[in-house]
Short mmCIF file of C-alpha atoms in Angstrom, two decimals:
data_model
loop_
_atom_site.label_atom_id
_atom_site.label_comp_id
_atom_site.label_asym_id
_atom_site.label_seq_id
_atom_site.Cartn_x
_atom_site.Cartn_y
_atom_site.Cartn_z
CA MET A 1 41.59 1.11 -34.50
CA ALA A 2 39.75 1.82 -37.76
CA PHE A 3 41.63 5.11 -38.19
CA ASN A 4 45.04 3.43 -38.01
CA LYS A 5 44.03 0.61 -40.34
CA ILE A 6 42.84 3.01 -43.03
CA TRP A 7 45.94 5.14 -42.91
CA TYR A 8 48.12 2.04 -42.92
CA THR A 9 46.36 0.98 -46.13
CA ILE A 10 46.77 4.45 -47.63
CA ALA A 11 50.44 4.62 -46.70
CA LEU A 12 51.16 1.15 -48.05
CA GLY A 13 49.31 1.93 -51.25
CA LEU A 14 51.19 5.18 -51.76
CA LEU A 15 54.71 4.22 -50.77
CA LEU A 16 55.13 0.81 -52.37
CA PRO A 17 53.87 1.65 -55.90
CA PHE A 18 55.75 4.95 -55.79
CA SER A 19 59.04 3.19 -55.02
CA TYR A 20 58.61 0.91 -57.99
CA ALA A 21 57.64 3.78 -60.28
CA HIS A 22 60.67 5.80 -59.25
CA THR A 23 63.17 3.08 -60.23
CA ASP A 24 61.54 2.22 -63.55
CA PHE A 25 60.25 5.64 -64.63
CA PHE A 26 62.59 6.09 -67.61
CA THR A 27 62.36 2.54 -68.91
CA SER A 28 58.54 2.24 -68.89
CA ILE A 29 55.42 4.04 -67.70
CA GLY A 30 53.11 1.20 -68.57
CA HIS A 31 53.00 -0.08 -65.02
CA MET A 32 52.11 3.37 -63.76
CA THR A 33 48.60 2.95 -65.11
CA ASP A 34 47.99 0.54 -62.22
CA LEU A 35 48.53 3.42 -59.83
CA ILE A 36 45.37 5.08 -61.17
CA ASN A 37 43.27 2.16 -59.95
CA THR A 38 45.21 2.04 -56.68
CA GLU A 39 44.53 5.71 -56.08
CA LYS A 40 40.87 5.22 -56.88
CA ASP A 41 40.68 2.46 -54.27
CA LEU A 42 42.37 4.77 -51.79
CA VAL A 43 39.80 7.48 -52.45
CA VAL A 44 36.99 4.97 -51.89
CA SER A 45 38.64 3.88 -48.59
CA LEU A 46 39.08 7.50 -47.57
CA LYS A 47 35.42 8.25 -48.24
CA ASP A 48 34.39 5.21 -46.24
CA TYR A 49 36.58 6.41 -43.40
CA ILE A 50 35.10 9.92 -43.57
CA LYS A 51 31.58 8.48 -43.58
CA ALA A 52 32.37 6.32 -40.53
CA GLU A 53 33.96 9.24 -38.67
CA GLU A 54 31.04 11.53 -39.54
CA SER A 55 28.61 8.93 -38.23
CA LYS A 56 30.62 8.61 -35.03
CA LEU A 57 30.89 12.39 -34.66
CA GLU A 58 27.15 12.70 -35.21
CA GLN A 59 26.58 10.31 -32.31
CA ILE A 60 29.02 12.27 -30.15
CA LYS A 61 27.33 15.52 -31.17
CA LYS A 62 23.89 14.21 -30.18
CA TRP A 63 25.32 12.93 -26.92
CA ALA A 64 26.90 16.33 -26.23
CA GLU A 65 23.69 18.20 -27.08
CA LYS A 66 21.69 16.08 -24.68
CA LEU A 67 24.26 16.61 -21.93
CA ASP A 68 24.42 20.32 -22.73
CA GLN A 69 20.68 20.67 -22.17
CA LEU A 70 20.87 18.52 -19.05
CA THR A 71 23.78 20.41 -17.47
CA ASP A 72 22.22 23.75 -18.42
CA THR A 73 19.08 22.82 -16.51
CA ALA A 74 21.09 21.37 -13.62
CA THR A 75 23.37 24.39 -13.13
CA LYS A 76 20.42 26.80 -12.94
CA ASP A 77 19.16 25.10 -9.79
CA PRO A 78 21.67 22.46 -8.59
CA GLU A 79 19.85 21.67 -5.34
CA GLY A 80 16.48 21.42 -7.03
CA PHE A 81 17.88 19.23 -9.82
CA LEU A 82 19.66 16.87 -7.44
CA GLY A 83 16.59 16.88 -5.22
CA HIS A 84 15.06 14.41 -7.68
CA PRO A 85 16.43 10.96 -6.79
CA VAL A 86 16.56 9.75 -10.38
CA ASN A 87 18.59 12.80 -11.42
CA ALA A 88 21.04 12.21 -8.56
CA PHE A 89 21.35 8.52 -9.41
CA LYS A 90 21.81 9.17 -13.13
CA LEU A 91 24.50 11.78 -12.42
CA MET A 92 26.52 9.25 -10.44
CA LYS A 93 25.93 6.63 -13.13
CA ARG A 94 27.09 8.98 -15.90
CA LEU A 95 30.25 9.91 -14.06
CA ASN A 96 31.04 6.31 -13.17
CA THR A 97 30.18 4.52 -16.40
CA GLU A 98 28.79 6.57 -19.28
CA TRP A 99 31.69 8.98 -19.61
CA GLY A 100 33.91 5.92 -19.86
CA GLU A 101 31.72 4.68 -22.68
CA LEU A 102 32.11 8.03 -24.42
CA GLU A 103 35.87 7.71 -24.12
CA SER A 104 35.66 4.33 -25.81
CA LEU A 105 33.46 5.84 -28.51
CA VAL A 106 35.93 8.65 -29.21
CA LEU A 107 39.13 6.63 -29.00
CA LYS A 108 38.06 3.23 -30.27
CA ASP A 109 35.05 1.83 -32.08
CA MET A 110 31.63 3.32 -32.41
CA SER A 111 29.05 2.51 -29.72
CA ASP A 112 25.38 3.07 -29.25
CA GLY A 113 25.86 6.28 -27.30
CA VAL A 114 23.98 7.14 -24.12
CA LYS A 115 20.26 7.39 -23.55
CA HIS A 116 18.95 9.42 -20.64
CA LYS A 117 15.85 8.08 -18.99
CA SER A 118 13.64 9.60 -16.35
CA PHE A 119 12.95 6.35 -14.54
CA LEU A 120 14.90 3.57 -12.91
CA THR A 121 15.29 0.49 -15.07
CA ALA A 122 15.25 -3.08 -13.81
CA GLU A 123 19.03 -3.04 -14.14
CA ASP A 124 19.21 0.14 -12.05
CA CYS A 125 17.09 -1.47 -9.33
CA PHE A 126 19.26 -4.58 -9.46
CA GLU A 127 22.43 -2.48 -9.02
CA LEU A 128 20.93 -0.62 -6.06
CA GLY A 129 19.90 -3.95 -4.55
CA LYS A 130 23.47 -5.22 -4.86
CA ILE A 131 24.76 -2.12 -3.08
CA ALA A 132 22.35 -2.75 -0.21
CA TYR A 133 23.45 -6.40 -0.19
CA THR A 134 27.13 -5.49 0.17
CA GLU A 135 26.15 -3.36 3.18
CA ALA A 136 24.32 -6.38 4.67
CA ASP A 137 21.12 -4.31 4.44
CA TYR A 138 18.91 -7.24 3.53
CA TYR A 139 15.68 -5.33 4.12
CA HIS A 140 16.40 -2.88 1.29
CA THR A 141 18.04 -5.61 -0.79
CA GLU A 142 14.68 -7.35 -0.82
CA LEU A 143 12.81 -4.18 -1.81
CA TRP A 144 15.12 -3.32 -4.73
CA MET A 145 15.37 -6.89 -6.03
CA GLU A 146 11.60 -7.33 -5.88
CA GLN A 147 11.16 -4.11 -7.86
CA ALA A 148 13.67 -5.28 -10.47
CA LEU A 149 11.87 -8.64 -10.72
CA LYS A 150 8.49 -6.92 -11.00
CA GLN A 151 9.65 -4.77 -13.92
CA LEU A 152 11.05 -7.80 -15.73
CA ASP A 153 7.83 -9.75 -15.11
CA GLU A 154 5.92 -6.83 -16.65
CA GLY A 155 7.91 -7.28 -19.85
CA GLU A 156 10.71 -4.73 -19.56
CA VAL A 157 13.60 -5.58 -21.87
CA SER A 158 16.78 -5.50 -19.82
CA SER A 159 20.23 -6.99 -19.44
CA ALA A 160 19.34 -7.84 -15.86
CA ASP A 161 18.97 -11.58 -15.37
CA LYS A 162 16.07 -13.01 -13.34
CA VAL A 163 18.30 -15.83 -12.13
CA TYR A 164 20.80 -13.42 -10.57
CA ILE A 165 18.01 -11.33 -9.08
CA LEU A 166 16.31 -14.35 -7.53
CA ASP A 167 19.65 -15.53 -6.18
CA TYR A 168 20.18 -12.30 -4.25
CA LEU A 169 16.51 -11.99 -3.32
CA SER A 170 16.12 -15.46 -1.84
CA TYR A 171 19.21 -15.05 0.32
CA ALA A 172 18.14 -11.59 1.52
CA VAL A 173 14.73 -12.97 2.48
CA TYR A 174 16.33 -15.91 4.29
CA GLN A 175 18.60 -13.54 6.26
CA GLN A 176 15.46 -11.80 7.54
CA GLY A 177 14.07 -15.09 8.83
CA ASP A 178 11.36 -15.81 6.26
CA LEU A 179 12.37 -19.37 5.40
CA ALA A 180 9.15 -20.24 3.55
CA LYS A 181 9.44 -17.28 1.18
CA ALA A 182 13.15 -17.99 0.64
CA MET A 183 12.27 -21.55 -0.41
CA MET A 184 9.56 -20.32 -2.76
CA LEU A 185 11.98 -17.90 -4.47
CA THR A 186 14.66 -20.58 -4.71
CA LYS A 187 12.18 -22.96 -6.38
CA ARG A 188 11.37 -20.26 -8.91
CA LEU A 189 15.09 -19.79 -9.56
CA LEU A 190 15.53 -23.53 -10.15
CA GLU A 191 12.64 -23.51 -12.63
CA LEU A 192 14.69 -21.04 -14.69
CA ASP A 193 18.03 -22.75 -14.12
CA PRO A 194 17.68 -26.33 -12.81
CA GLU A 195 21.48 -26.77 -12.72
CA HIS A 196 22.15 -23.70 -10.58
CA GLN A 197 24.66 -25.07 -8.09
CA ARG A 198 24.16 -22.58 -5.24
CA ALA A 199 20.36 -22.68 -5.50
CA ASN A 200 20.35 -26.48 -5.33
CA GLY A 201 22.60 -26.35 -2.31
CA ASN A 202 20.45 -23.68 -0.65
CA MET A 203 17.29 -25.66 -1.26
CA LYS A 204 18.76 -28.70 0.48
CA TYR A 205 19.89 -26.51 3.35
CA PHE A 206 16.49 -24.83 3.66
CA GLU A 207 14.73 -28.19 3.68
CA TYR A 208 17.14 -29.40 6.36
CA ILE A 209 16.52 -26.32 8.53
CA MET A 210 12.76 -26.62 8.14
CA ALA A 211 12.82 -30.30 9.08
CA LYS A 212 15.01 -29.51 12.06
CA GLU A 213 12.62 -26.80 13.23
CA LYS A 214 9.67 -29.16 12.97
CA GLU A 215 11.53 -31.76 15.02
CA ALA A 216 12.50 -29.16 17.61
CA ASN A 217 8.88 -28.02 17.90
CA LYS A 218 7.78 -31.58 18.69
CA SER A 219 10.33 -32.12 21.44
CA SER A 220 10.62 -28.59 22.85
CA THR A 221 10.23 -28.11 26.58
CA ASP A 222 8.04 -25.50 28.26
CA SER A 223 11.06 -23.28 28.85
CA GLU A 224 12.05 -23.48 25.20
CA ASP A 225 8.48 -22.65 24.20
CA GLN A 226 8.61 -19.64 26.48
CA MET A 227 11.92 -18.47 24.99
CA GLU A 228 10.50 -18.88 21.48
CA LYS A 229 7.43 -16.89 22.43
CA GLU A 230 9.58 -14.13 23.92
CA THR A 231 11.69 -14.02 20.76
CA GLU A 232 8.55 -13.81 18.66
CA VAL A 233 7.21 -10.99 20.84
CA LYS A 234 10.46 -9.05 20.34
CA LYS A 235 10.16 -9.48 16.57
CA LYS A 236 6.56 -8.33 16.67
CA ASP A 237 7.50 -5.33 18.82
CA TYR A 238 10.04 -4.22 16.24
CA LEU A 239 8.29 -4.91 12.98
CA PRO A 240 5.08 -2.96 13.65
CA GLU A 241 7.07 0.22 14.37
CA ARG A 242 8.89 -0.13 11.07
CA ARG A 243 5.63 -0.72 9.25
CA LYS A 244 3.94 2.22 10.98
CA TYR A 245 6.96 4.41 10.30
CA GLU A 246 6.93 3.59 6.58
CA MET A 247 3.15 3.93 6.32
CA LEU A 248 3.23 7.35 7.97
CA CYS A 249 6.03 8.40 5.63
CA ARG A 250 3.79 7.44 2.70
CA GLY A 251 0.96 9.54 4.11
CA GLU A 252 -0.95 6.50 5.33
CA GLY A 253 -1.37 5.01 8.76
CA LEU A 254 -3.40 6.05 11.79
CA LYS A 255 -5.90 8.87 11.46
CA MET A 256 -7.24 11.01 14.28
CA THR A 257 -10.95 10.55 15.02
CA PRO A 258 -13.30 13.46 14.29
CA ARG A 259 -13.93 13.89 18.02
CA ARG A 260 -10.22 14.34 18.70
CA GLN A 261 -9.81 16.61 15.70
CA LYS A 262 -12.39 18.96 17.19
CA THR A 263 -10.05 19.54 20.14
CA LEU A 264 -7.36 20.96 17.84
CA PHE A 265 -7.41 24.70 17.23
CA CYS A 266 -5.49 27.50 15.59
CA ARG A 267 -4.97 30.80 17.38
CA TYR A 268 -2.97 33.98 17.70
CA TYR A 269 -0.42 33.41 20.43
CA ASP A 270 1.36 36.11 22.45
CA GLY A 271 3.80 33.88 24.36
CA ASN A 272 1.71 34.06 27.55
CA ARG A 273 1.56 37.86 27.33
CA ASN A 274 5.18 38.33 26.41
CA PRO A 275 5.74 42.10 25.84
CA ARG A 276 7.26 41.45 22.40
CA TYR A 277 4.15 39.66 21.15
CA ILE A 278 1.20 41.34 22.84
CA LEU A 279 0.72 43.77 19.96
CA GLY A 280 2.00 41.38 17.29
CA PRO A 281 1.03 37.81 18.22
CA VAL A 282 2.15 34.89 16.09
CA LYS A 283 -0.01 32.29 14.39
CA GLN A 284 -0.09 28.94 16.15
CA GLU A 285 -1.99 25.76 15.36
CA ASP A 286 -2.30 22.36 17.02
CA GLU A 287 -0.83 19.45 15.07
CA TRP A 288 -1.53 16.71 17.66
CA ASP A 289 -3.04 16.38 21.12
CA LYS A 290 -1.07 13.63 22.91
CA PRO A 291 1.76 14.38 22.88
CA ARG A 292 0.88 17.98 22.28
CA ILE A 293 2.63 19.19 19.13
CA VAL A 294 2.10 22.78 18.03
CA ARG A 295 3.17 24.51 14.83
CA PHE A 296 4.11 28.19 14.59
CA LEU A 297 3.43 29.72 11.16
CA ASP A 298 5.51 32.43 9.45
CA ILE A 299 7.92 32.25 12.35
CA ILE A 300 11.20 32.59 10.45
CA SER A 301 11.67 34.80 7.39
CA ASP A 302 13.25 33.86 4.06
CA GLU A 303 16.09 36.30 4.77
CA GLU A 304 16.79 34.67 8.14
CA ILE A 305 16.68 31.23 6.55
CA GLU A 306 19.23 32.21 3.90
CA THR A 307 21.53 33.69 6.56
CA VAL A 308 21.36 30.52 8.66
CA LYS A 309 22.03 28.35 5.61
CA GLU A 310 24.99 30.44 4.49
CA LEU A 311 26.50 30.30 7.98
CA ALA A 312 26.01 26.54 8.14
CA LYS A 313 27.10 25.47 4.65
CA PRO A 314 30.90 25.81 5.13
CA ARG A 315 30.84 23.60 8.22
CA LEU A 316 28.27 20.96 7.27
CA SER A 317 29.50 17.48 8.14
CA ARG A 318 27.97 14.04 8.66
CA ALA A 319 25.35 14.30 11.40
CA THR A 320 26.11 12.60 14.72
CA VAL A 321 24.08 11.05 17.53
CA HIS A 322 24.76 10.51 21.22
CA ASP A 323 26.18 7.06 21.94
CA PRO A 324 24.07 5.76 24.89
CA GLU A 325 27.03 3.84 26.32
CA THR A 326 29.74 6.50 26.14
CA GLY A 327 27.62 9.64 26.00
CA LYS A 328 29.82 10.90 23.16
CA LEU A 329 28.78 11.99 19.68
CA THR A 330 29.20 9.44 16.91
CA THR A 331 27.89 8.81 13.38
CA ALA A 332 25.18 6.20 12.81
CA HIS A 333 23.77 4.44 9.75
CA TYR A 334 20.22 5.28 10.85
CA ARG A 335 20.81 9.02 10.56
CA VAL A 336 21.70 10.16 7.04
CA SER A 337 22.17 13.92 6.85
CA LYS A 338 24.75 16.66 7.28
CA SER A 339 24.61 19.15 10.10
CA ALA A 340 26.34 22.15 11.62
CA TRP A 341 26.07 24.02 14.91
CA LEU A 342 25.57 27.79 15.21
CA SER A 343 26.11 29.90 18.34
CA GLY A 344 24.13 33.01 19.17
CA TYR A 345 27.23 35.16 19.63
CA GLU A 346 28.46 34.66 16.05
CA SER A 347 25.46 36.23 14.32
CA PRO A 348 22.70 38.65 15.34
CA VAL A 349 20.28 36.56 13.29
CA VAL A 350 21.02 33.40 15.31
CA SER A 351 20.82 35.41 18.55
CA ARG A 352 17.44 36.82 17.48
CA ILE A 353 16.17 33.33 16.66
CA ASN A 354 17.26 32.04 20.08
CA THR A 355 15.43 34.92 21.78
CA ARG A 356 12.30 34.18 19.74
CA ILE A 357 12.34 30.54 20.87
CA GLN A 358 12.70 31.61 24.50
CA ASP A 359 9.85 34.13 24.25
CA LEU A 360 7.41 31.72 22.63
CA THR A 361 8.20 28.60 24.69
CA GLY A 362 8.69 30.38 28.00
CA LEU A 363 11.82 28.27 28.54
CA ASP A 364 15.33 29.48 29.27
CA VAL A 365 17.59 29.01 26.23
CA SER A 366 20.82 29.81 28.08
CA THR A 367 21.16 26.12 28.97
CA ALA A 368 19.99 24.88 25.56
CA GLU A 369 22.25 23.34 22.97
CA GLU A 370 23.42 25.48 20.07
CA LEU A 371 21.18 25.81 17.04
CA GLN A 372 21.68 22.69 14.94
CA VAL A 373 21.24 23.11 11.18
CA ALA A 374 20.66 19.94 9.17
CA ASN A 375 20.46 19.29 5.45
CA TYR A 376 18.84 16.11 4.12
CA GLY A 377 19.48 15.26 0.47
CA VAL A 378 17.69 12.58 -1.52
CA GLY A 379 17.34 9.55 0.73
CA GLY A 380 18.31 11.59 3.80
CA GLN A 381 16.46 10.36 6.88
CA TYR A 382 16.61 9.74 10.61
CA GLU A 383 14.98 6.53 11.80
CA PRO A 384 12.74 6.40 14.92
CA HIS A 385 14.52 7.74 18.00
CA PHE A 386 14.02 9.68 21.23
CA ASP A 387 15.44 13.17 21.71
CA PHE A 388 15.68 12.63 25.49
CA ALA A 389 17.94 10.23 27.38
CA ARG A 390 16.32 7.20 29.00
CA LYS A 391 17.06 5.92 32.49
CA ASP A 392 19.54 3.38 31.14
CA GLU A 393 21.51 6.27 29.57
CA PRO A 394 22.52 8.31 32.63
CA ASP A 395 25.62 9.75 30.96
CA ALA A 396 24.02 10.80 27.67
CA PHE A 397 24.30 14.55 28.36
CA LYS A 398 26.71 14.44 31.27
CA GLU A 399 29.29 16.58 29.46
CA LEU A 400 26.77 19.41 29.04
CA GLY A 401 25.83 19.48 32.71
CA THR A 402 22.38 20.87 31.95
CA GLY A 403 20.22 17.82 32.51
CA ASN A 404 18.00 16.02 30.06
CA ARG A 405 16.39 17.45 26.93
CA ILE A 406 13.11 18.82 28.17
CA ALA A 407 11.75 20.00 24.80
CA THR A 408 12.42 20.20 21.06
CA TRP A 409 11.93 23.18 18.74
CA LEU A 410 12.21 22.40 15.02
CA PHE A 411 12.30 24.98 12.20
CA TYR A 412 11.41 23.93 8.64
CA MET A 413 13.62 26.02 6.36
CA SER A 414 12.47 24.55 3.03
CA ASP A 415 9.54 22.88 1.39
CA VAL A 416 10.04 19.27 0.29
CA SER A 417 8.55 18.03 -2.98
CA ALA A 418 8.05 14.48 -1.69
CA GLY A 419 8.87 12.81 1.62
CA GLY A 420 10.68 14.41 4.53
CA ALA A 421 7.85 14.37 7.07
CA THR A 422 8.43 14.24 10.82
CA VAL A 423 6.42 11.26 12.06
CA PHE A 424 5.60 9.85 15.48
CA PRO A 425 5.00 6.07 14.99
CA GLU A 426 3.83 5.48 18.55
CA VAL A 427 0.79 7.74 18.14
CA GLY A 428 0.42 7.94 14.35
CA ALA A 429 1.15 11.65 13.93
CA SER A 430 2.67 13.07 10.73
CA VAL A 431 4.00 16.61 10.52
CA TRP A 432 4.88 17.72 6.99
CA PRO A 433 7.59 20.29 6.19
CA LYS A 434 6.40 23.80 5.38
CA LYS A 435 8.97 26.51 4.84
CA GLY A 436 8.93 29.29 7.42
CA THR A 437 7.16 27.26 10.12
CA ALA A 438 8.34 25.54 13.29
CA VAL A 439 6.99 22.77 15.50
CA PHE A 440 7.45 22.39 19.25
CA TRP A 441 6.85 19.61 21.76
CA TYR A 442 7.91 18.55 25.26
CA ASN A 443 10.04 15.40 25.57
CA LEU A 444 9.66 15.17 29.37
CA PHE A 445 6.69 15.30 31.69
CA PRO A 446 6.88 18.01 34.39
CA SER A 447 8.07 15.29 36.77
CA GLY A 448 11.17 14.77 34.62
CA GLU A 449 9.98 11.37 33.38
CA GLY A 450 10.40 10.79 29.64
CA ASP A 451 7.34 10.86 27.39
CA TYR A 452 7.81 7.75 25.26
CA SER A 453 5.05 8.81 22.87
CA THR A 454 7.44 11.46 21.51
CA ARG A 455 9.53 8.82 19.73
CA HIS A 456 9.80 10.26 16.23
CA ALA A 457 11.60 9.99 12.89
CA ALA A 458 12.54 12.08 9.87
CA CYS A 459 11.15 10.31 6.79
CA PRO A 460 13.45 9.85 3.77
CA VAL A 461 13.49 12.72 1.30
CA LEU A 462 12.16 11.26 -1.95
CA VAL A 463 12.25 14.36 -4.15
CA GLY A 464 13.74 17.70 -3.23
CA ASN A 465 16.04 19.07 -0.58
CA LYS A 466 15.22 19.42 3.10
CA TRP A 467 16.68 22.09 5.39
CA VAL A 468 15.79 22.19 9.08
CA SER A 469 17.24 23.71 12.21
CA ASN A 470 16.43 22.67 15.75
CA LYS A 471 16.96 23.75 19.32
CA TRP A 472 17.10 21.23 22.12
CA LEU A 473 16.17 22.85 25.42
CA HIS A 474 17.42 21.30 28.67
CA GLU A 475 16.09 20.93 32.21
CA ARG A 476 18.42 23.33 34.00
CA GLY A 477 16.97 26.81 34.30
CA GLN A 478 13.38 25.65 33.87
CA GLU A 479 12.69 24.97 37.55
CA PHE A 480 10.47 28.04 37.92
CA ARG A 481 9.44 28.28 34.28
CA ARG A 482 7.93 24.81 34.19
CA PRO A 483 7.48 23.59 37.77
CA CYS A 484 6.52 20.06 38.73
CA THR A 485 2.83 19.20 39.05
CA LEU A 486 1.02 16.98 41.51
CA SER A 487 0.50 14.29 38.90
CA GLU A 488 3.61 12.47 37.70
CA LEU A 489 2.45 12.09 34.10
CA GLU A 490 0.41 15.29 33.71
#
């Protein structure tokens, strides 16, 4: 290190001349005049060292001041700060890499310090793409790598290499079945690096696969054609839902016609003349017609929300879903959130909320599941799913012994700066979070048949922090509260 080298020079300069001077002091002092020049050199070296250390300390000081301001802002509102995805990403990056760089700066040579940016660089996008790649999530690998490539094409100066990006991108695209695009990306890679061994090998393989497919198409039988068509239909059945889901999450997608919009109303609702709400009805508005989705406004107070959150926080854990094969709860990659369950007997607030749901839905909550509280951080989401069990899942709620989930009640306990909508891809409905409100819909027709139009999803939280709580009401106990009708699908 520079520090050790300087002090080694100082020590050598001091000790060696001094030893000679000590032995010859009484015979001659003529040689001692050389020590004056030696000491002068030492002073110059010392000043250089001080200047270098001051420069390094100045960098460390600036780094500390920036972090001081950042942490001061963050600690005032931790959830709000981490609700911004870039802040969350940069925090993890600082803890994983930048503090190590500071250690090197303090203990070893000077470095350039750390710059905090409010946007994701091409290198950041490339790193996120690699993470998705290691998880075999080729869909998101493609999105992140394309974004990194776009920023480089726009002229961003970065350490990220287009060759590496194209290497990952072409393979991710190939894994999703788009052979033509994979070939196009590989050709672009080879234009940048004609000797790239893997790209050359991939190109030969892609050309071989494409030739093989053409040959198979010429000699395919009717049955093979049918199988290919069925496979293509399955792909088309899946992809549109994903596209609709993502469009709805962006605030795009299907829009209700003016004629249908005229059938939606807002009203004061007394729970079908429930004694508790005759004199003080609640505000209710229609969000969608088929399936009918209604929103209750100002239905849970800020004080109740804080109580529910405080009860839930100590027991929040990774959210689970029902395994259709075993009927047991398990974690799943398509649901990213933390949740906790609250019983009515453990808090008067939870008990009061349960009673409110029963009064306003007219359904018996004694057979309902406990109140589930969920927290979605940045990126938290729940991909399209049904709340009810289908016919091929007869054991989904067998352990509960209360039948299928007849309806869903969902409280929004926070506003969300960006993202976090509840969307219904089948019908094109989007319900956006609004603190203090709740939405309600039936999952089953009165006949007990499932309403497949209620397939829904929780969009990823882009900025902010999403708190919800929901109550799943079951069939048992509703026989006289919601009797069957003459029409199976009414």
